Amino acid sequence: MNVFSFSVPQFAMVAQAAGTALLFLLYILLYQKLRRGGFLDWIWSWAFLLCALGIRIGAGSGVQIPESLYFILHVALLTHVYFLLRGARRFREERGTSASPFELIWVVPIIAVAWWTTSETTSVASRAAPIHLLLAAAYVAAAILFATASSSPAGRLLLAISFLLWGVERAAVGLAYLRFGDLEAAPPILQYSAFAAVFFEMTIAVGIIIFLFETSQSRLHAEMRQLQDDEERFQEQGVRDPLTGLYNRHHFNDVIRRETANVRRYGTPLSVLLSDLDRFKEINDVQGHATGDEVLKFVASYLTDQVRENDYVFRWGGDEFLILLPRTDEGSAAAKAVEIAAGLPAIPGTGQIRPTLSVGWATHRMDSDFPKILALADSRMYEMKIKGKKEREERDRALRRL
């Protein structure tokens, strides 16, 4: 048989077979690059479709196909449907290549349906129509799978429309078999239906490429956002004290350079508070270091609540804290130091030991040296600490005399 003896439907099938072969090779190449389970399923799907088209073209007219060949043809088409839908589901869910042994049960219904459509009837229409209607249902199901996917709007839209139209085309062919008995007796437009199938297969190939491109772009953007978040988190961890969450002493060096430059440029005052947690060693010795850590976190939270959003709170040492107050004069700094020291509430878990805060202050101006300002704040903090210790000892002596 040469090409010029083909009927119109057979010639259209030859064109569809050529398009299917190209798609088969395309999926092989894509699978070698991407190793996605959906490609592997579609390699098998289009291989079985190509096998079915080869059988149909080689056998010639439908009435000449023996029952055994019809059975093989239907098995190939139904297997094409199974791998098509499984591949569409894996593309949609981005699943890997692993499959459950229980999935082998698909062989049973395929053989049963193929046997039913070939053994019970003898006419071309009664054999061909159910298979084409099943293909139509499968293509519509694939359209729904891609239409409801959560990624790649352009790719999934093209795939959904292509499969939907292919399903409509197969349904028209199945109804034509029921109406006319043979496709060659149908109107000419239906005899050329396989050319439409070629077009749909090509748009499906384009849709898959767009789908993969958009999906990879979305994944790349997500990974970039994750990297940026990780980088920001690592940077934040580099300037934060891991226990209290306050800025650490290393970050203080960066901040103070910027703030003292602002003092020189704009002439605004910069105040500093140095705070020490009294009786902290006693808490560690009596209550344990775990309680001591909780006390430090409590004090860190308290200090953060006492300052403005543009102020800085640092963990300066073991139980020492430093607060930078930009654009704050000496009077306001002194008032804030007294407020912080007097306002510390009772700290849970400390028992009979009532820790307090000693807070010193100083103000940096354009003509001052910041290390000396820091030393002045430290001196005032120490004076307050000594004063508080003397007051506590006097209270204890008074209680003992009672």
Short mmCIF file of C-alpha atoms in Angstrom, two decimals:
data_model
loop_
_atom_site.label_atom_id
_atom_site.label_comp_id
_atom_site.label_asym_id
_atom_site.label_seq_id
_atom_site.Cartn_x
_atom_site.Cartn_y
_atom_site.Cartn_z
CA MET A 1 0.00 0.00 0.00
CA ASN A 2 1.42 3.37 -0.95
CA VAL A 3 0.53 6.74 0.40
CA PHE A 4 -1.60 7.63 -2.63
CA SER A 5 -3.97 4.69 -1.95
CA PHE A 6 -4.79 5.92 1.54
CA SER A 7 -8.27 7.13 2.28
CA VAL A 8 -8.67 10.58 3.82
CA PRO A 9 -9.07 9.22 7.41
CA GLN A 10 -6.03 6.97 6.97
CA PHE A 11 -3.92 9.80 5.55
CA ALA A 12 -4.96 11.96 8.50
CA MET A 13 -3.88 9.12 10.81
CA VAL A 14 -0.46 9.05 9.12
CA ALA A 15 -0.10 12.75 9.89
CA GLN A 16 -1.17 12.13 13.50
CA ALA A 17 1.33 9.29 13.79
CA ALA A 18 4.13 11.58 12.60
CA GLY A 19 3.13 14.22 15.15
CA THR A 20 2.87 11.60 17.88
CA ALA A 21 6.37 10.32 17.05
CA LEU A 22 7.76 13.84 17.37
CA LEU A 23 6.07 14.25 20.76
CA PHE A 24 7.41 10.86 21.85
CA LEU A 25 10.97 11.99 21.04
CA LEU A 26 10.38 15.37 22.73
CA TYR A 27 9.29 13.73 25.99
CA ILE A 28 12.33 11.43 25.92
CA LEU A 29 14.64 14.44 25.55
CA LEU A 30 12.86 16.36 28.31
CA TYR A 31 12.94 13.36 30.64
CA GLN A 32 16.70 13.02 30.14
CA LYS A 33 17.09 16.64 31.29
CA LEU A 34 14.46 16.92 34.04
CA ARG A 35 13.80 13.36 35.28
CA ARG A 36 10.21 14.09 36.22
CA GLY A 37 7.80 11.22 36.67
CA GLY A 38 5.20 12.86 34.46
CA PHE A 39 7.53 12.70 31.47
CA LEU A 40 8.19 9.01 31.99
CA ASP A 41 4.46 8.32 32.09
CA TRP A 42 3.86 10.38 28.97
CA ILE A 43 6.70 8.63 27.14
CA TRP A 44 4.80 5.39 27.72
CA SER A 45 1.47 7.04 26.89
CA TRP A 46 2.55 8.41 23.52
CA ALA A 47 4.44 5.19 22.76
CA PHE A 48 1.22 3.19 23.12
CA LEU A 49 -0.72 5.80 21.12
CA LEU A 50 1.90 5.55 18.37
CA CYS A 51 1.61 1.76 18.50
CA ALA A 52 -2.19 1.99 18.15
CA LEU A 53 -1.92 4.38 15.21
CA GLY A 54 0.60 2.07 13.55
CA ILE A 55 -1.77 -0.88 13.93
CA ARG A 56 -4.67 1.14 12.55
CA ILE A 57 -2.70 2.46 9.57
CA GLY A 58 -1.10 -0.90 8.78
CA ALA A 59 -4.40 -2.79 8.92
CA GLY A 60 -6.10 -0.47 6.43
CA SER A 61 -9.90 -0.44 6.42
CA GLY A 62 -11.67 -1.15 9.69
CA VAL A 63 -13.60 -4.18 8.44
CA GLN A 64 -10.37 -5.96 7.55
CA ILE A 65 -9.00 -5.86 11.11
CA PRO A 66 -9.29 -9.27 12.81
CA GLU A 67 -10.65 -9.57 16.32
CA SER A 68 -7.23 -10.34 17.86
CA LEU A 69 -5.71 -7.24 16.28
CA TYR A 70 -8.66 -5.17 17.44
CA PHE A 71 -7.99 -6.44 20.99
CA ILE A 72 -4.33 -5.35 20.82
CA LEU A 73 -5.40 -1.99 19.35
CA HIS A 74 -7.82 -1.36 22.21
CA VAL A 75 -5.28 -2.45 24.85
CA ALA A 76 -2.78 0.03 23.38
CA LEU A 77 -5.32 2.89 23.39
CA LEU A 78 -6.51 2.16 26.93
CA THR A 79 -2.92 1.91 28.17
CA HIS A 80 -2.28 5.27 26.47
CA VAL A 81 -5.19 6.67 28.49
CA TYR A 82 -3.90 5.25 31.79
CA PHE A 83 -0.37 6.62 31.44
CA LEU A 84 -1.72 9.93 30.10
CA LEU A 85 -3.88 10.52 33.20
CA ARG A 86 -1.20 9.31 35.62
CA GLY A 87 1.35 11.59 33.97
CA ALA A 88 -1.06 14.55 34.10
CA ARG A 89 -1.63 13.92 37.79
CA ARG A 90 2.13 13.80 38.43
CA PHE A 91 2.72 16.98 36.45
CA ARG A 92 -0.02 18.67 38.48
CA GLU A 93 1.26 17.43 41.84
CA GLU A 94 4.97 17.56 40.86
CA ARG A 95 5.41 14.00 42.05
CA GLY A 96 8.50 11.90 41.47
CA THR A 97 8.92 8.67 39.56
CA SER A 98 8.18 6.28 42.42
CA ALA A 99 5.04 4.20 42.04
CA SER A 100 3.23 1.77 44.29
CA PRO A 101 3.11 -1.94 43.32
CA PHE A 102 -0.66 -1.70 43.74
CA GLU A 103 -0.81 0.53 40.68
CA LEU A 104 -0.20 -2.57 38.55
CA ILE A 105 -3.86 -3.37 39.08
CA TRP A 106 -4.58 -1.03 36.16
CA VAL A 107 -3.81 -3.95 33.84
CA VAL A 108 -6.98 -5.78 34.88
CA PRO A 109 -9.60 -3.19 33.84
CA ILE A 110 -7.69 -2.42 30.62
CA ILE A 111 -7.75 -6.05 29.55
CA ALA A 112 -11.38 -6.40 30.64
CA VAL A 113 -12.58 -3.35 28.71
CA ALA A 114 -10.52 -4.29 25.63
CA TRP A 115 -11.98 -7.81 25.72
CA TRP A 116 -15.52 -6.44 26.12
CA THR A 117 -15.22 -4.02 23.18
CA THR A 118 -13.84 -6.65 20.82
CA SER A 119 -15.48 -9.94 21.71
CA GLU A 120 -19.14 -8.96 22.11
CA THR A 121 -19.63 -7.19 18.79
CA THR A 122 -18.45 -7.50 15.21
CA SER A 123 -19.32 -4.18 13.59
CA VAL A 124 -16.77 -1.40 13.21
CA ALA A 125 -19.08 1.12 14.88
CA SER A 126 -19.77 -0.95 17.97
CA ARG A 127 -16.07 -1.60 18.43
CA ALA A 128 -14.67 1.84 17.65
CA ALA A 129 -17.31 4.12 19.21
CA PRO A 130 -16.80 3.08 22.89
CA ILE A 131 -13.03 3.46 22.64
CA HIS A 132 -13.24 6.93 21.11
CA LEU A 133 -15.76 8.00 23.75
CA LEU A 134 -13.43 6.65 26.47
CA LEU A 135 -10.56 8.63 24.92
CA ALA A 136 -12.79 11.73 24.93
CA ALA A 137 -13.58 11.25 28.63
CA ALA A 138 -9.87 10.76 29.44
CA TYR A 139 -8.84 13.92 27.58
CA VAL A 140 -11.54 15.93 29.35
CA ALA A 141 -10.31 14.49 32.69
CA ALA A 142 -6.75 15.56 31.80
CA ALA A 143 -8.10 19.04 31.00
CA ILE A 144 -9.71 19.22 34.44
CA LEU A 145 -6.48 18.07 36.14
CA PHE A 146 -4.48 20.84 34.52
CA ALA A 147 -7.23 23.46 34.90
CA THR A 148 -7.26 22.89 38.66
CA ALA A 149 -3.47 22.95 39.04
CA SER A 150 -2.12 25.59 41.42
CA SER A 151 0.81 26.82 39.35
CA SER A 152 1.70 28.04 35.83
CA PRO A 153 -1.43 29.97 34.79
CA ALA A 154 -0.52 30.23 31.09
CA GLY A 155 0.76 26.66 30.78
CA ARG A 156 -2.14 25.02 32.56
CA LEU A 157 -4.66 27.11 30.59
CA LEU A 158 -3.16 26.04 27.25
CA LEU A 159 -3.01 22.40 28.38
CA ALA A 160 -6.57 22.46 29.70
CA ILE A 161 -7.96 23.99 26.49
CA SER A 162 -5.95 21.63 24.26
CA PHE A 163 -7.09 18.49 26.09
CA LEU A 164 -10.66 19.75 26.25
CA LEU A 165 -10.80 20.38 22.49
CA TRP A 166 -9.10 17.05 21.83
CA GLY A 167 -11.76 15.40 23.98
CA VAL A 168 -14.49 17.15 21.96
CA GLU A 169 -12.84 15.95 18.73
CA ARG A 170 -12.68 12.33 19.96
CA ALA A 171 -16.29 12.49 21.15
CA ALA A 172 -17.34 13.72 17.68
CA VAL A 173 -15.48 10.81 16.08
CA GLY A 174 -17.12 8.32 18.46
CA LEU A 175 -20.58 9.71 17.71
CA ALA A 176 -19.76 9.62 13.98
CA TYR A 177 -19.09 5.88 14.24
CA LEU A 178 -22.45 5.40 15.96
CA ARG A 179 -24.25 7.54 13.39
CA PHE A 180 -22.59 6.49 10.12
CA GLY A 181 -21.10 3.08 10.95
CA ASP A 182 -17.67 4.00 9.53
CA LEU A 183 -15.62 7.18 9.54
CA GLU A 184 -15.20 7.01 5.76
CA ALA A 185 -18.97 7.40 5.41
CA ALA A 186 -19.04 10.44 7.71
CA PRO A 187 -18.98 14.07 6.49
CA PRO A 188 -15.56 15.18 5.17
CA ILE A 189 -14.88 17.43 8.16
CA LEU A 190 -14.94 14.41 10.48
CA GLN A 191 -12.68 12.44 8.15
CA TYR A 192 -10.02 15.11 8.67
CA SER A 193 -10.37 14.91 12.49
CA ALA A 194 -6.93 13.32 12.93
CA PHE A 195 -5.37 16.50 11.54
CA ALA A 196 -7.04 18.35 14.42
CA ALA A 197 -5.54 15.76 16.77
CA VAL A 198 -2.08 16.61 15.40
CA PHE A 199 -2.70 20.28 16.14
CA PHE A 200 -3.86 19.51 19.69
CA GLU A 201 -0.82 17.33 20.32
CA MET A 202 1.45 20.18 19.21
CA THR A 203 -0.33 22.70 21.46
CA ILE A 204 -0.04 20.20 24.32
CA ALA A 205 3.73 20.06 23.72
CA VAL A 206 3.91 23.86 23.82
CA GLY A 207 1.70 23.90 26.92
CA ILE A 208 3.96 21.43 28.73
CA ILE A 209 7.03 23.52 27.93
CA ILE A 210 5.30 26.69 29.19
CA PHE A 211 3.99 24.79 32.22
CA LEU A 212 7.48 23.59 33.13
CA PHE A 213 9.04 26.99 32.49
CA GLU A 214 6.53 28.81 34.68
CA THR A 215 6.73 26.16 37.37
CA SER A 216 10.53 26.32 37.41
CA GLN A 217 10.37 30.14 37.52
CA SER A 218 7.94 30.02 40.44
CA ARG A 219 10.17 27.52 42.23
CA LEU A 220 13.23 29.67 41.48
CA HIS A 221 11.50 32.78 42.87
CA ALA A 222 10.46 30.83 45.96
CA GLU A 223 14.02 29.60 46.45
CA MET A 224 15.36 33.13 45.98
CA ARG A 225 12.91 34.45 48.56
CA GLN A 226 13.94 31.66 50.91
CA LEU A 227 17.61 32.51 50.38
CA GLN A 228 16.90 36.18 51.06
CA ASP A 229 14.95 35.29 54.20
CA ASP A 230 17.77 32.99 55.33
CA GLU A 231 20.35 35.68 54.64
CA GLU A 232 18.34 38.26 56.57
CA ARG A 233 17.88 35.79 59.42
CA PHE A 234 21.60 34.97 59.51
CA GLN A 235 22.45 38.66 59.44
CA GLU A 236 19.98 39.27 62.22
CA GLN A 237 21.46 36.41 64.23
CA GLY A 238 24.90 37.97 63.71
CA VAL A 239 23.83 41.19 65.44
CA ARG A 240 21.57 39.66 68.10
CA ASP A 241 22.35 38.10 71.44
CA PRO A 242 21.06 34.49 71.22
CA LEU A 243 19.68 34.43 74.78
CA THR A 244 17.89 37.76 75.11
CA GLY A 245 17.34 38.71 71.46
CA LEU A 246 18.85 42.14 72.11
CA TYR A 247 21.53 43.66 69.89
CA ASN A 248 24.99 42.37 70.78
CA ARG A 249 28.17 44.30 71.49
CA HIS A 250 29.54 43.68 68.00
CA HIS A 251 26.56 45.47 66.46
CA PHE A 252 27.08 48.36 68.90
CA ASN A 253 30.29 49.30 67.06
CA ASP A 254 28.36 49.76 63.79
CA VAL A 255 25.54 51.71 65.42
CA ILE A 256 27.72 54.06 67.45
CA ARG A 257 29.73 55.10 64.39
CA ARG A 258 26.55 56.07 62.60
CA GLU A 259 25.00 57.86 65.61
CA THR A 260 28.11 59.83 66.55
CA ALA A 261 28.38 60.93 62.92
CA ASN A 262 24.83 62.26 63.18
CA VAL A 263 25.83 64.16 66.32
CA ARG A 264 28.72 65.81 64.47
CA ARG A 265 26.62 66.54 61.39
CA TYR A 266 23.40 67.81 62.98
CA GLY A 267 24.48 68.77 66.49
CA THR A 268 21.78 66.63 68.14
CA PRO A 269 22.58 65.05 71.52
CA LEU A 270 23.07 61.32 71.97
CA SER A 271 22.50 59.86 75.42
CA VAL A 272 23.57 56.50 76.76
CA LEU A 273 22.24 54.48 79.68
CA LEU A 274 24.25 51.72 81.32
CA SER A 275 22.25 49.29 83.42
CA ASP A 276 23.39 46.51 85.74
CA LEU A 277 21.14 43.84 87.26
CA ASP A 278 21.75 43.82 91.02
CA ARG A 279 21.94 40.49 92.89
CA PHE A 280 22.18 38.52 89.67
CA LYS A 281 25.08 36.39 90.97
CA GLU A 282 23.00 35.57 94.02
CA ILE A 283 20.14 34.42 91.78
CA ASN A 284 22.46 32.15 89.83
CA ASP A 285 23.97 30.69 93.01
CA VAL A 286 20.65 30.09 94.78
CA GLN A 287 18.11 29.52 92.01
CA GLY A 288 20.41 28.12 89.30
CA HIS A 289 21.59 29.32 85.93
CA ALA A 290 18.33 28.34 84.18
CA THR A 291 16.47 30.80 86.41
CA GLY A 292 19.22 33.34 85.78
CA ASP A 293 18.68 33.02 82.03
CA GLU A 294 14.93 33.57 82.44
CA VAL A 295 15.62 36.66 84.56
CA LEU A 296 17.89 38.09 81.84
CA LYS A 297 15.21 37.51 79.20
CA PHE A 298 12.61 39.16 81.44
CA VAL A 299 14.81 42.23 81.97
CA ALA A 300 15.62 42.40 78.23
CA SER A 301 11.90 42.45 77.41
CA TYR A 302 11.29 45.08 80.11
CA LEU A 303 14.01 47.39 78.79
CA THR A 304 12.77 47.04 75.22
CA ASP A 305 9.27 48.09 76.32
CA GLN A 306 10.65 51.18 78.11
CA VAL A 307 12.30 52.81 75.09
CA ARG A 308 11.22 54.26 71.75
CA GLU A 309 11.28 52.40 68.43
CA ASN A 310 14.34 54.36 67.26
CA ASP A 311 16.31 53.64 70.45
CA TYR A 312 18.76 50.73 70.76
CA VAL A 313 19.03 48.19 73.56
CA PHE A 314 22.21 46.08 73.73
CA ARG A 315 23.31 43.24 75.95
CA TRP A 316 26.58 44.75 77.06
CA GLY A 317 27.93 41.97 79.25
CA GLY A 318 26.73 39.12 81.46
CA ASP A 319 24.12 41.10 83.41
CA GLU A 320 24.81 44.53 81.95
CA PHE A 321 22.70 46.33 79.36
CA LEU A 322 23.39 49.46 77.33
CA ILE A 323 20.71 51.71 75.84
CA LEU A 324 21.40 54.33 73.17
CA LEU A 325 18.92 57.22 73.05
CA PRO A 326 19.40 59.32 69.88
CA ARG A 327 18.25 62.97 70.02
CA THR A 328 17.91 62.83 73.83
CA ASP A 329 19.36 65.52 76.12
CA GLU A 330 20.91 64.94 79.54
CA GLY A 331 17.80 65.84 81.52
CA SER A 332 15.61 63.42 79.60
CA ALA A 333 18.29 60.71 79.88
CA ALA A 334 18.52 61.17 83.67
CA ALA A 335 14.74 60.99 83.98
CA LYS A 336 14.61 57.86 81.84
CA ALA A 337 17.34 56.22 83.96
CA VAL A 338 15.35 56.87 87.17
CA GLU A 339 12.15 55.66 85.48
CA ILE A 340 13.74 52.41 84.32
CA ALA A 341 15.37 51.71 87.69
CA ALA A 342 12.21 52.42 89.67
CA GLY A 343 9.79 50.68 87.33
CA LEU A 344 11.27 47.16 87.25
CA PRO A 345 8.46 44.83 88.40
CA ALA A 346 8.87 41.69 90.48
CA ILE A 347 10.53 39.02 88.37
CA PRO A 348 8.87 35.58 88.49
CA GLY A 349 10.94 32.69 89.80
CA THR A 350 13.37 34.69 91.92
CA GLY A 351 11.79 33.78 95.26
CA GLN A 352 12.88 35.97 98.18
CA ILE A 353 15.65 37.59 96.12
CA ARG A 354 14.32 40.82 94.68
CA PRO A 355 16.69 41.93 91.89
CA THR A 356 16.90 45.61 91.01
CA LEU A 357 18.44 47.71 88.26
CA SER A 358 21.20 50.25 88.70
CA VAL A 359 21.17 52.70 85.79
CA GLY A 360 23.75 55.34 84.95
CA TRP A 361 23.47 57.97 82.22
CA ALA A 362 25.54 60.43 80.22
CA THR A 363 25.06 62.58 77.12
CA HIS A 364 27.39 62.82 74.12
CA ARG A 365 27.70 66.13 72.27
CA MET A 366 29.74 67.41 69.35
CA ASP A 367 32.71 68.48 71.50
CA SER A 368 32.83 65.36 73.71
CA ASP A 369 34.66 62.07 73.46
CA PHE A 370 32.28 59.11 73.46
CA PRO A 371 34.56 56.72 75.46
CA LYS A 372 34.62 59.33 78.24
CA ILE A 373 30.82 59.63 78.04
CA LEU A 374 30.58 55.87 78.37
CA ALA A 375 32.91 55.93 81.37
CA LEU A 376 30.77 58.64 82.99
CA ALA A 377 27.62 56.55 82.54
CA ASP A 378 29.43 53.56 84.02
CA SER A 379 30.58 55.64 87.00
CA ARG A 380 27.03 56.86 87.70
CA MET A 381 25.72 53.32 87.40
CA TYR A 382 28.34 52.14 89.91
CA GLU A 383 27.42 54.94 92.32
CA MET A 384 23.76 53.97 92.07
CA LYS A 385 24.71 50.34 92.64
CA ILE A 386 26.70 51.18 95.80
CA LYS A 387 23.88 53.40 97.04
CA GLY A 388 21.34 50.67 96.48
CA LYS A 389 23.52 48.10 98.22
CA LYS A 390 23.92 50.37 101.29
CA GLU A 391 20.16 50.97 101.42
CA ARG A 392 19.50 47.23 101.20
CA GLU A 393 22.02 46.49 103.99
CA GLU A 394 20.45 49.16 106.22
CA ARG A 395 17.00 47.63 105.66
CA ASP A 396 18.33 44.19 106.51
CA ARG A 397 19.93 45.49 109.74
CA ALA A 398 16.71 47.24 110.69
CA LEU A 399 14.74 44.04 110.13
CA ARG A 400 17.21 42.03 112.23
CA ARG A 401 16.90 44.55 115.12
CA LEU A 402 13.15 44.03 115.01
#
